Coordinates of C-alpha atoms in Angstrom, one line a residue:
M18 CA 173.5 80.9 -18.3
S19 CA 172.4 77.5 -17.5
A20 CA 174.3 74.8 -16.4
T21 CA 173.1 71.3 -16.6
G22 CA 173.1 68.3 -14.2
T23 CA 171.7 66.4 -11.1
T24 CA 170.2 67.7 -8.0
A25 CA 171.4 67.3 -5.0
T26 CA 168.5 67.7 -2.3
G27 CA 168.8 70.8 0.3
T28 CA 171.7 71.9 -0.6
A29 CA 171.7 75.5 0.0
T30 CA 173.3 78.1 -2.0
G31 CA 174.4 80.8 0.5
I32 CA 172.5 83.7 -1.9
R33 CA 169.9 85.6 0.0
L34 CA 169.0 89.2 -1.4
H35 CA 171.5 92.2 -0.2
A36 CA 168.7 94.0 2.7
P37 CA 169.6 95.4 6.2
A38 CA 169.8 92.5 9.1
P39 CA 166.7 91.6 11.0
G40 CA 166.5 94.4 13.6
W41 CA 163.5 93.0 15.5
S42 CA 161.8 89.5 15.6
V43 CA 158.9 87.3 16.5
A44 CA 158.9 83.5 17.7
A45 CA 156.0 80.9 16.0
D46 CA 155.4 77.1 15.4
V47 CA 154.9 77.6 11.9
V48 CA 155.4 80.9 9.2
I49 CA 152.7 81.6 6.8
V50 CA 153.4 83.6 3.8
G51 CA 151.0 84.7 1.8
S52 CA 147.1 85.1 2.6
G53 CA 144.9 84.3 0.0
V54 CA 142.9 80.9 0.0
A55 CA 146.0 78.4 0.4
G56 CA 147.6 80.5 3.3
L57 CA 144.8 81.6 5.0
T58 CA 143.1 77.5 5.0
A59 CA 146.6 76.6 6.5
A60 CA 146.6 79.3 9.0
L61 CA 143.1 78.2 10.4
R62 CA 144.0 74.6 10.8
C63 CA 147.5 75.2 12.3
Q64 CA 146.0 77.4 14.7
A65 CA 143.1 74.4 15.1
A66 CA 146.1 72.2 15.8
G67 CA 147.7 74.6 18.4
L68 CA 150.4 75.5 16.9
R69 CA 151.7 79.7 17.6
T70 CA 150.6 80.3 13.7
V71 CA 151.6 83.7 12.1
V72 CA 150.5 84.9 8.8
V73 CA 152.8 87.1 6.7
T74 CA 151.1 88.7 3.6
K75 CA 152.3 90.9 1.0
A76 CA 149.9 94.2 0.8
R77 CA 146.6 93.8 3.0
L78 CA 144.8 90.2 4.2
D79 CA 142.7 90.4 1.1
D80 CA 144.8 91.6 -1.6
G81 CA 146.3 88.8 -2.8
S82 CA 145.3 86.7 -6.0
T83 CA 142.2 84.6 -4.4
R84 CA 140.2 87.4 -4.5
W85 CA 140.4 88.6 -8.4
A86 CA 139.3 84.5 -8.9
Q87 CA 136.3 85.3 -10.6
G88 CA 134.6 81.6 -12.0
G89 CA 134.6 79.5 -8.7
V90 CA 135.8 75.8 -7.2
A91 CA 135.3 72.7 -9.1
A92 CA 134.5 69.8 -7.2
A93 CA 132.0 66.5 -7.5
L94 CA 128.9 68.2 -5.6
G95 CA 126.3 67.9 -8.2
E96 CA 124.5 64.7 -9.2
G97 CA 125.5 62.2 -11.2
D98 CA 129.2 63.4 -10.8
T99 CA 132.0 61.7 -9.2
P100 CA 135.7 62.1 -7.6
E101 CA 136.8 59.8 -10.9
Q102 CA 135.2 61.7 -13.1
H103 CA 136.6 65.1 -12.1
L104 CA 140.3 63.3 -12.2
D105 CA 139.7 62.1 -15.9
D106 CA 138.6 65.3 -17.1
T107 CA 142.1 67.1 -14.8
L108 CA 144.4 64.3 -16.2
V109 CA 143.5 65.3 -20.3
A110 CA 143.9 68.8 -19.5
G111 CA 147.4 68.2 -18.2
A112 CA 148.1 66.8 -21.0
G113 CA 150.6 64.0 -19.5
L114 CA 152.5 65.2 -17.1
C115 CA 149.7 65.2 -14.0
D116 CA 151.3 62.9 -11.1
E117 CA 147.6 61.1 -10.8
E118 CA 147.9 60.5 -7.4
A119 CA 148.3 63.7 -6.8
V120 CA 145.0 64.6 -8.8
R121 CA 142.8 61.8 -7.2
T122 CA 143.9 62.9 -3.8
L123 CA 142.5 66.7 -4.9
V124 CA 139.3 65.3 -6.1
T125 CA 138.5 62.9 -3.5
E126 CA 139.2 65.1 -0.7
G127 CA 138.1 68.2 -2.5
P128 CA 134.1 68.1 -1.7
D129 CA 134.7 68.0 1.8
A130 CA 137.1 70.8 1.8
V131 CA 134.5 73.0 0.2
R132 CA 131.7 71.8 2.5
R133 CA 134.4 73.3 5.1
L134 CA 134.7 76.1 3.5
I135 CA 131.5 76.9 3.8
A136 CA 131.6 75.8 7.2
T137 CA 133.8 78.5 7.6
G138 CA 131.8 81.7 6.4
A139 CA 131.6 80.7 2.3
H140 CA 128.3 81.7 1.0
F141 CA 127.7 80.3 -2.3
D142 CA 125.4 81.1 -5.2
E143 CA 122.3 78.2 -4.4
S144 CA 120.1 77.0 -7.3
A145 CA 115.7 77.5 -6.1
D146 CA 115.8 74.6 -4.3
G147 CA 118.6 75.4 -1.9
A148 CA 121.3 73.4 -3.2
L149 CA 124.5 74.6 -4.6
A150 CA 124.2 76.4 -8.2
L151 CA 126.6 74.5 -10.5
T152 CA 127.9 75.8 -13.8
R153 CA 130.9 74.4 -16.5
E154 CA 134.0 76.0 -17.3
G155 CA 136.5 74.8 -20.3
G156 CA 137.2 71.5 -20.0
H157 CA 135.0 69.6 -17.4
H158 CA 132.3 67.4 -18.9
R159 CA 129.7 68.3 -16.0
R160 CA 128.9 71.3 -14.2
R161 CA 131.2 71.0 -11.0
I162 CA 131.5 74.8 -10.6
A163 CA 130.8 76.2 -7.1
H164 CA 130.5 80.2 -7.4
A165 CA 129.5 83.3 -5.4
G166 CA 128.2 86.1 -6.2
G167 CA 127.8 85.3 -9.6
D168 CA 131.1 86.0 -10.4
A169 CA 132.8 87.3 -7.4
T170 CA 133.6 84.1 -5.7
G171 CA 137.3 84.7 -5.1
A172 CA 136.5 88.0 -3.0
E173 CA 133.8 86.2 -1.1
I174 CA 136.7 82.9 -0.2
S175 CA 138.7 85.8 0.6
R176 CA 136.5 87.8 3.1
A177 CA 134.7 84.1 5.0
L178 CA 139.0 83.6 5.4
V179 CA 139.8 87.1 6.4
E180 CA 137.5 86.9 9.3
A181 CA 137.7 83.7 10.2
V182 CA 141.4 84.5 10.6
R183 CA 140.6 87.7 12.2
A184 CA 138.2 86.1 14.9
R185 CA 140.4 83.6 15.8
G186 CA 142.8 85.8 17.1
I187 CA 145.8 84.7 14.8
R188 CA 149.0 87.3 14.8
T189 CA 149.4 88.6 11.7
V190 CA 152.2 90.9 9.5
E191 CA 150.2 93.1 6.8
N192 CA 152.3 94.9 3.8
A193 CA 155.4 92.9 4.5
L194 CA 158.0 92.0 1.1
V195 CA 158.9 88.2 2.4
L196 CA 162.5 88.7 1.7
D197 CA 164.4 85.1 2.2
L198 CA 164.5 81.1 4.3
L199 CA 166.3 81.2 7.1
T200 CA 168.3 78.1 7.8
D201 CA 170.2 76.8 10.8
A202 CA 173.5 75.5 10.8
D203 CA 171.8 71.9 9.7
G204 CA 169.9 73.1 7.0
R205 CA 166.9 73.1 8.4
T206 CA 164.2 76.3 7.9
A207 CA 164.6 79.0 10.9
G208 CA 161.6 80.9 9.7
V209 CA 161.5 84.3 7.1
S210 CA 163.3 87.6 7.2
L211 CA 161.1 90.1 5.7
H212 CA 160.5 93.8 5.4
V213 CA 157.7 95.6 6.8
M214 CA 156.7 98.7 4.5
G215 CA 155.8 101.5 7.4
E216 CA 152.7 99.5 9.1
G217 CA 151.4 97.8 11.9
Q218 CA 153.4 97.5 15.3
H219 CA 156.8 96.3 13.2
D220 CA 158.5 98.9 10.5
G221 CA 161.5 97.6 8.3
V222 CA 163.7 93.5 8.5
G223 CA 162.8 91.6 10.5
A224 CA 162.6 88.3 11.2
V225 CA 160.0 85.6 12.3
L226 CA 161.7 82.8 13.8
A227 CA 160.2 79.1 13.0
P228 CA 160.9 75.5 12.6
A229 CA 158.1 75.5 9.6
V230 CA 157.8 77.9 6.9
V231 CA 154.6 77.4 4.3
L232 CA 155.0 79.3 0.9
A233 CA 151.5 80.3 -0.1
T234 CA 152.5 83.5 -2.3
G235 CA 151.2 82.9 -5.4
G236 CA 152.1 83.4 -8.5
M237 CA 154.4 85.8 -11.0
G238 CA 152.4 87.0 -13.9
Q239 CA 153.6 90.5 -12.9
V240 CA 157.1 88.9 -15.2
F241 CA 154.9 89.6 -18.0
S242 CA 154.0 92.9 -19.4
A243 CA 149.7 92.0 -19.9
T244 CA 148.4 89.8 -17.2
T245 CA 145.0 89.3 -14.9
N246 CA 147.9 89.2 -12.2
P247 CA 148.1 91.8 -9.1
H248 CA 150.6 93.8 -8.9
V249 CA 151.9 92.0 -6.1
S250 CA 152.3 89.1 -8.7
T251 CA 156.1 89.1 -8.9
G252 CA 157.3 85.5 -8.4
D253 CA 159.2 86.2 -4.5
G254 CA 158.0 83.1 -3.3
V255 CA 159.9 80.7 -6.2
A256 CA 162.3 83.0 -6.2
L257 CA 162.8 82.6 -2.0
A258 CA 163.1 78.6 -3.0
L259 CA 165.6 78.9 -5.4
R260 CA 168.2 81.0 -3.5
A261 CA 167.4 79.0 -0.6
G262 CA 168.3 75.8 -1.9
A263 CA 164.5 73.8 -3.3
E264 CA 163.7 72.0 -6.8
V265 CA 161.4 74.0 -9.0
S266 CA 159.5 72.2 -11.4
D267 CA 157.6 72.7 -14.8
L268 CA 158.4 76.6 -15.1
E269 CA 157.7 76.4 -18.8
F270 CA 154.2 76.1 -18.2
V271 CA 151.9 79.3 -18.0
Q272 CA 148.9 79.2 -18.6
F273 CA 148.2 81.8 -21.1
H274 CA 144.3 82.6 -20.3
P275 CA 142.3 83.0 -23.5
T276 CA 139.5 86.1 -23.0
V277 CA 140.8 88.7 -21.0
L278 CA 139.9 91.7 -22.0
F279 CA 141.9 93.8 -25.0
L280 CA 142.2 97.1 -23.7
G281 CA 145.2 97.8 -26.5
A282 CA 148.9 96.1 -27.9
D283 CA 150.7 98.1 -25.8
A284 CA 148.2 97.4 -22.4
E285 CA 150.6 97.1 -19.4
G286 CA 150.1 95.2 -16.3
Q287 CA 146.7 93.9 -14.4
Q288 CA 143.9 93.5 -17.0
P289 CA 140.4 92.6 -16.3
L290 CA 139.6 89.0 -16.5
V291 CA 136.6 87.7 -18.4
S292 CA 136.2 84.6 -16.5
E293 CA 135.7 81.3 -18.4
A294 CA 132.3 80.6 -16.9
V295 CA 130.6 83.4 -19.3
R296 CA 131.8 80.7 -21.9
G297 CA 130.7 77.9 -20.0
E298 CA 127.0 79.8 -20.1
G299 CA 126.9 79.9 -23.8
A300 CA 129.1 82.9 -25.1
H301 CA 130.8 82.3 -28.5
L302 CA 134.2 83.0 -29.7
V303 CA 134.1 85.2 -32.8
D304 CA 136.3 87.0 -35.5
A305 CA 135.3 90.2 -36.6
D306 CA 133.2 88.8 -39.3
G307 CA 131.5 86.6 -36.5
V308 CA 132.7 83.2 -37.3
R309 CA 132.7 81.1 -34.7
F310 CA 136.1 79.7 -35.3
M311 CA 136.8 77.1 -32.4
V312 CA 133.8 74.8 -33.1
G313 CA 135.2 72.2 -35.6
Q314 CA 138.5 72.7 -33.8
H315 CA 137.5 70.5 -30.3
E316 CA 134.4 68.5 -29.9
L317 CA 133.9 71.6 -26.5
A318 CA 134.1 74.2 -28.9
E319 CA 134.7 77.3 -26.5
L320 CA 135.0 74.9 -24.2
A321 CA 138.0 73.3 -24.7
P322 CA 141.0 73.5 -22.0
R323 CA 142.5 76.6 -21.6
D324 CA 145.6 75.8 -23.5
I325 CA 143.6 75.3 -26.7
V326 CA 141.4 77.7 -26.3
A327 CA 144.4 80.4 -26.4
K328 CA 146.3 78.9 -29.5
G329 CA 142.8 78.9 -31.5
I330 CA 142.6 82.8 -30.7
M331 CA 145.8 82.9 -31.6
R332 CA 145.8 81.4 -34.9
R333 CA 143.2 83.2 -36.3
M334 CA 144.6 86.1 -35.2
Q335 CA 147.9 86.1 -37.1
E336 CA 145.3 84.2 -40.3
L337 CA 143.5 87.6 -40.0
G338 CA 146.6 89.6 -39.0
A339 CA 144.1 90.9 -35.9
E340 CA 145.1 92.4 -32.3
H341 CA 142.2 90.1 -31.1
M342 CA 138.7 88.7 -31.2
Y343 CA 135.6 88.7 -29.5
L344 CA 133.9 87.0 -27.1
D345 CA 129.5 87.3 -28.1
A346 CA 127.1 86.9 -25.5
R347 CA 125.0 89.1 -26.2
H348 CA 122.0 86.5 -26.4
F349 CA 121.9 86.6 -21.8
G350 CA 120.4 89.8 -22.5
A351 CA 120.8 92.6 -19.7
E352 CA 119.6 90.5 -16.2
M353 CA 121.8 87.8 -17.5
W354 CA 124.4 89.6 -16.9
E355 CA 123.9 92.1 -14.6
T356 CA 122.9 88.8 -11.9
R357 CA 125.2 86.1 -13.1
F358 CA 128.4 88.3 -14.1
P359 CA 128.1 91.6 -12.5
T360 CA 131.8 92.1 -11.9
I361 CA 133.1 91.5 -15.8
L362 CA 129.8 93.6 -16.8
A363 CA 131.1 96.8 -14.3
A364 CA 134.6 95.8 -15.9
C365 CA 133.4 96.2 -19.3
R366 CA 131.3 99.4 -19.1
A367 CA 134.3 101.1 -17.5
H368 CA 136.4 101.0 -20.5
G369 CA 133.8 101.2 -22.7
I370 CA 132.6 98.4 -23.5
D371 CA 128.6 97.0 -23.2
P372 CA 128.6 93.3 -23.5
V373 CA 124.9 93.4 -23.6
T374 CA 124.5 94.9 -26.7
E375 CA 128.1 94.3 -28.3
P376 CA 130.8 91.5 -28.2
I377 CA 133.8 92.2 -26.4
P378 CA 137.2 92.1 -27.5
V379 CA 139.4 89.4 -26.0
A380 CA 143.0 88.0 -26.6
P381 CA 145.3 85.7 -24.0
A382 CA 147.2 86.8 -21.3
A383 CA 149.7 85.3 -18.7
H384 CA 147.6 83.9 -16.4
Y385 CA 148.2 81.0 -13.6
A386 CA 152.3 79.5 -13.2
S387 CA 151.2 76.0 -13.5
G388 CA 154.5 74.6 -12.0
G389 CA 156.2 76.2 -9.2
V390 CA 158.4 74.7 -6.1
R391 CA 158.5 71.1 -6.2
T392 CA 156.5 69.4 -3.4
D393 CA 154.7 66.0 -2.0
L394 CA 151.9 64.9 -1.1
Q395 CA 152.2 66.9 2.4
G396 CA 153.4 70.1 1.1
R397 CA 156.7 69.4 1.6
T398 CA 159.8 70.6 -0.7
T399 CA 163.3 69.6 -1.1
V400 CA 164.0 71.9 1.8
P401 CA 163.4 70.2 5.4
G402 CA 160.6 72.3 7.2
L403 CA 159.3 74.5 3.9
Y404 CA 156.6 73.8 2.3
A405 CA 154.4 75.4 -0.3
C406 CA 150.8 75.2 -1.5
G407 CA 148.8 76.8 -3.5
E408 CA 150.1 78.9 -7.0
V409 CA 153.8 79.1 -5.6
A410 CA 153.2 75.2 -5.7
C411 CA 154.2 72.5 -8.2
T412 CA 152.2 69.3 -6.3
G413 CA 152.0 67.5 -9.8
V414 CA 148.2 68.4 -10.0
H415 CA 147.8 70.7 -12.9
G416 CA 150.7 68.9 -14.7
A417 CA 151.2 70.6 -18.2
N418 CA 147.8 72.8 -18.3
R419 CA 145.8 74.0 -15.0
L420 CA 141.7 72.4 -15.3
A421 CA 139.6 75.8 -15.1
S422 CA 138.8 76.4 -11.0
N423 CA 140.7 73.9 -9.8
S424 CA 143.1 76.0 -8.6
L425 CA 141.4 77.1 -5.8
L426 CA 140.5 73.2 -4.5
E427 CA 144.2 72.4 -4.9
G428 CA 145.1 75.9 -2.0
L429 CA 141.3 74.3 0.0
V430 CA 142.9 70.9 0.1
Y431 CA 146.5 71.1 -0.2
A432 CA 146.7 73.5 3.0
E433 CA 145.0 71.4 5.2
R434 CA 147.3 68.2 4.6
I435 CA 150.4 70.9 5.1
A436 CA 148.4 72.1 8.4
D437 CA 148.0 68.2 9.3
D438 CA 151.7 67.4 8.9
I439 CA 153.3 70.7 10.6
A440 CA 151.3 69.5 13.8
A441 CA 152.1 65.5 13.4
N442 CA 155.5 66.5 13.1
H443 CA 154.9 69.3 16.4
R444 CA 153.3 66.4 17.9
E445 CA 156.0 63.5 17.5
N446 CA 159.1 65.9 17.8
G447 CA 158.2 68.5 20.2
L448 CA 159.1 71.0 18.6
H449 CA 157.2 74.4 20.6
A450 CA 160.1 74.5 23.0
R451 CA 162.3 75.5 19.9
V452 CA 163.2 78.4 18.6
P453 CA 165.7 77.9 16.1
A454 CA 169.2 80.1 15.5
P455 CA 169.7 81.0 11.9
V456 CA 172.8 81.2 10.3
P457 CA 174.4 85.0 10.5
H458 CA 173.0 87.5 7.7
P459 CA 175.6 88.7 5.8
E460 CA 177.0 91.8 6.4
T461 CA 177.4 92.8 2.6
P462 CA 176.4 91.9 -0.7
T463 CA 177.1 88.7 -2.7
H464 CA 175.0 89.0 -5.1
A465 CA 173.8 92.4 -7.3
L466 CA 170.2 94.0 -7.0
M467 CA 168.8 94.4 -9.8
P468 CA 167.8 98.6 -10.7
P469 CA 163.5 99.1 -10.0
E470 CA 163.2 99.3 -14.1
A471 CA 164.4 96.1 -14.7
R472 CA 161.3 95.1 -14.1
F473 CA 160.0 96.7 -16.9
A474 CA 162.9 95.2 -18.8
V475 CA 161.7 91.7 -18.0
Q476 CA 158.7 92.3 -19.1
R477 CA 159.3 93.1 -22.4
V478 CA 162.1 90.5 -22.9
M479 CA 159.2 87.6 -21.9
T480 CA 156.6 88.8 -23.5
R481 CA 158.8 89.4 -26.6
G482 CA 160.2 86.1 -26.1
A483 CA 158.8 83.7 -23.6
G484 CA 154.7 84.4 -24.2
V485 CA 152.2 82.4 -25.7
L486 CA 154.0 81.4 -29.0
R487 CA 157.9 80.6 -28.8
S488 CA 160.3 79.2 -30.7
A489 CA 164.1 78.2 -30.0
D490 CA 165.1 81.5 -31.7
S491 CA 162.5 83.4 -29.5
L492 CA 163.9 81.8 -26.3
A493 CA 167.2 82.3 -27.2
E494 CA 166.7 86.0 -27.7
A495 CA 165.1 86.2 -24.2
A496 CA 167.7 84.2 -22.4
A497 CA 169.9 86.8 -24.3
G498 CA 168.2 89.8 -22.9
L499 CA 167.7 88.3 -19.2
G500 CA 171.3 87.6 -19.0
R501 CA 172.3 91.0 -20.2
I502 CA 170.4 92.8 -17.6
H503 CA 171.8 90.7 -15.3
A504 CA 175.4 91.0 -16.5
E505 CA 175.0 94.6 -16.0
A506 CA 174.3 94.7 -12.6
A507 CA 176.7 92.3 -11.1
G508 CA 179.2 93.8 -13.3
A509 CA 178.8 96.8 -11.5
L510 CA 179.0 94.8 -8.5
A511 CA 182.0 93.8 -9.0
E512 CA 184.1 96.9 -10.7
N513 CA 182.9 99.0 -7.5
G514 CA 181.4 96.3 -5.1
K515 CA 178.3 99.1 -5.9
T516 CA 174.8 97.3 -5.8
S517 CA 170.9 98.5 -6.4
E518 CA 170.3 100.3 -3.0
P519 CA 167.5 97.6 -1.4
G520 CA 163.9 98.1 -1.3
V521 CA 160.7 96.8 -2.3
D522 CA 161.2 97.7 -5.8
T523 CA 164.6 96.7 -6.1
W524 CA 164.2 93.2 -4.4
E525 CA 160.6 92.8 -6.7
A526 CA 163.1 93.6 -10.0
T527 CA 165.5 90.7 -8.4
N528 CA 162.5 88.1 -7.7
L529 CA 161.4 88.6 -10.9
L530 CA 164.7 88.3 -13.6
C531 CA 165.1 85.1 -11.2
V532 CA 162.1 83.0 -12.3
A533 CA 162.4 84.6 -15.7
R534 CA 165.7 82.8 -15.9
V535 CA 164.1 79.6 -14.6
L536 CA 160.8 79.6 -17.3
V537 CA 162.9 80.4 -20.1
A538 CA 165.6 77.8 -19.5
A539 CA 162.7 75.2 -19.0
A540 CA 161.2 76.3 -22.0
R541 CA 163.9 75.9 -24.0
R542 CA 164.8 72.3 -22.7
R543 CA 161.2 71.3 -23.6
E544 CA 161.7 70.9 -27.2
E545 CA 157.6 70.3 -28.1
T546 CA 154.7 71.5 -27.8
R547 CA 152.8 70.1 -25.1
G548 CA 149.6 72.2 -22.7
C549 CA 150.2 75.9 -22.3
H550 CA 154.1 75.5 -23.7
W551 CA 154.0 76.0 -27.2
R552 CA 156.7 75.8 -29.4
E553 CA 155.9 76.8 -33.3
D554 CA 159.3 75.3 -34.4
H555 CA 158.3 71.7 -32.3
A556 CA 154.8 71.7 -33.2
D557 CA 153.8 68.0 -31.9
R558 CA 153.3 66.9 -28.4
D559 CA 156.4 63.9 -27.9
D560 CA 155.7 61.6 -25.5
A561 CA 158.9 59.5 -26.1
A562 CA 160.9 62.2 -25.2
W563 CA 159.0 64.6 -23.4
R564 CA 156.6 63.4 -21.2
R565 CA 159.0 63.7 -18.5
H566 CA 160.0 66.8 -16.2
I567 CA 162.3 69.4 -16.1
V568 CA 163.2 69.9 -12.9
V569 CA 165.9 73.2 -12.0
R570 CA 168.0 74.5 -8.6
L571 CA 170.1 77.3 -8.4
N572 CA 174.2 77.2 -8.3
P573 CA 176.1 79.3 -6.1
D574 CA 177.1 80.8 -8.3
R575 CA 173.9 81.6 -9.7
T576 CA 173.9 79.7 -13.0
L577 CA 170.5 77.1 -13.2
A578 CA 171.1 73.5 -12.5
V579 CA 168.8 72.3 -14.7
H580 CA 167.9 68.4 -15.3
T581 CA 165.3 65.7 -17.1
T582 CA 163.9 63.4 -14.9
P583 CA 163.6 60.3 -16.4
T584 CA 159.6 59.4 -16.1
A585 CA 156.4 61.2 -15.9
E586 CA 157.0 60.7 -12.1
F587 CA 158.2 63.0 -10.0
P588 CA 161.5 62.1 -7.6
P589 CA 160.8 61.8 -4.1
T590 CA 161.2 65.5 -1.5
R591 CA 162.9 64.0 1.1
P592 CA 166.5 62.4 0.9
E593 CA 165.6 59.1 2.9
C594 CA 162.9 58.4 0.2
R595 CA 165.5 59.3 -2.5
T596 CA 167.6 57.0 -1.3
N597 CA 165.8 54.3 -0.8
Q598 CA 164.0 54.3 -4.2
Q599 CA 167.3 54.5 -5.8
E600 CA 168.5 51.6 -3.7
Q601 CA 165.7 49.8 -5.6

């Protein structure tokens, strides 16, 4: 299933999704893939720097994960709060694997980034005196979460950024699934191929040619049966980066949100989130008998970091043989529910639960990928010209477990840094005039596409074997199950040269299988419990052996090259820096 060994920066795999050759193309200085907070922030800043900017997004501009964010944006904006305190809380949540320099960058540049977002047009909730209304969430020792519309922060941020992008006339290609990174003869980024799904001025498979590509494609929650992520979150960015030869890191650290509305043991797809801010305002986690089981497990009780709360819920469920626990906020009263949490109130009532009069049934579900495509502090990956930011990236900010509401802030801060780096490169190298010439598209399939039904097979395998609770046996079963899915499709291609028909459903299923294999390989390698990676057969954290990162690359034969860093420090992403480091 996987091969071990060291990695070689910038080594292309030669693997591309089977698809028709691009039938049209447009040229740009930068193409940004994704239209959440990270993608649109990068687009606005690139355009302001005079770069020809194209935004490609899988659905409509406002249909990504950002719009579903309920809690808010964490930043040291309140009286008495400091970036240093925010840093401390982030490092604790990250369980020893955060890159401290990356976190320091986040928390020091974060407050001004939020102010620039407000200047762009985002309206946050205010207190009676006109100051930002700040709340607390799990893992934070201070009120530092700025929110909008009560529990509709993501929707407001998305609205403001989309309006700004449209007002500035930035070129967008909506309803477009990105397929692969295009590279030139020297292995540098040359743009992306993409499939436009029948709307707008382009249709079918085409290409955006650009010397810089920014991946802001969001998460991969659809690799599990139950998730808070939208249907489009199929790991496309991570899979594209792997096929391009990029390194990914820490993919085993999938955060399961502790409080997702329980819709039944067999519920699949996107599930309604019950924001951590509900607990931040004083809701209690209880079992069927009303016992607050988190009290005594952590100094912050229900406001402990998410991995601790998720584990506390799962343990209590195991002890009692229950399918879910409860979140009790009846003491809020109707007015607070209606003004502070209108979105959650409506979602609960739509499913027959009235939180004003009864506790909410909740259980953990896949929520956020703390790992992803490995980057440096400028968002640069190990492939020249390819950048990543937001949930698709691993900047080192989140470590083994993301601190609540740091994700929107990371999207803001690192998108701005990426745009500044791309603009500097254009000024320095005069890339405006260069239209990259990508190497030709393969005419025949060299690697199999998964059939559409593989999507659900992957989800079932991952939920059973690589969910909240993991062990050597469960992960081995997951690896074997994924191997069978892969082997069946690969065997058909080898036997008769046939593979599934190219299309959105087969491309998504293929991407899901790719990221699932990497996640399981990393989870099998990490024989400890740390952050949101919980190994029942290795219940303790082991800093001596495992305070380090697991890095994975895709080999040309589709096996996985998995290696562990010697320390908790990330190696540089750029070859010249790596060479200098090795010489030292």
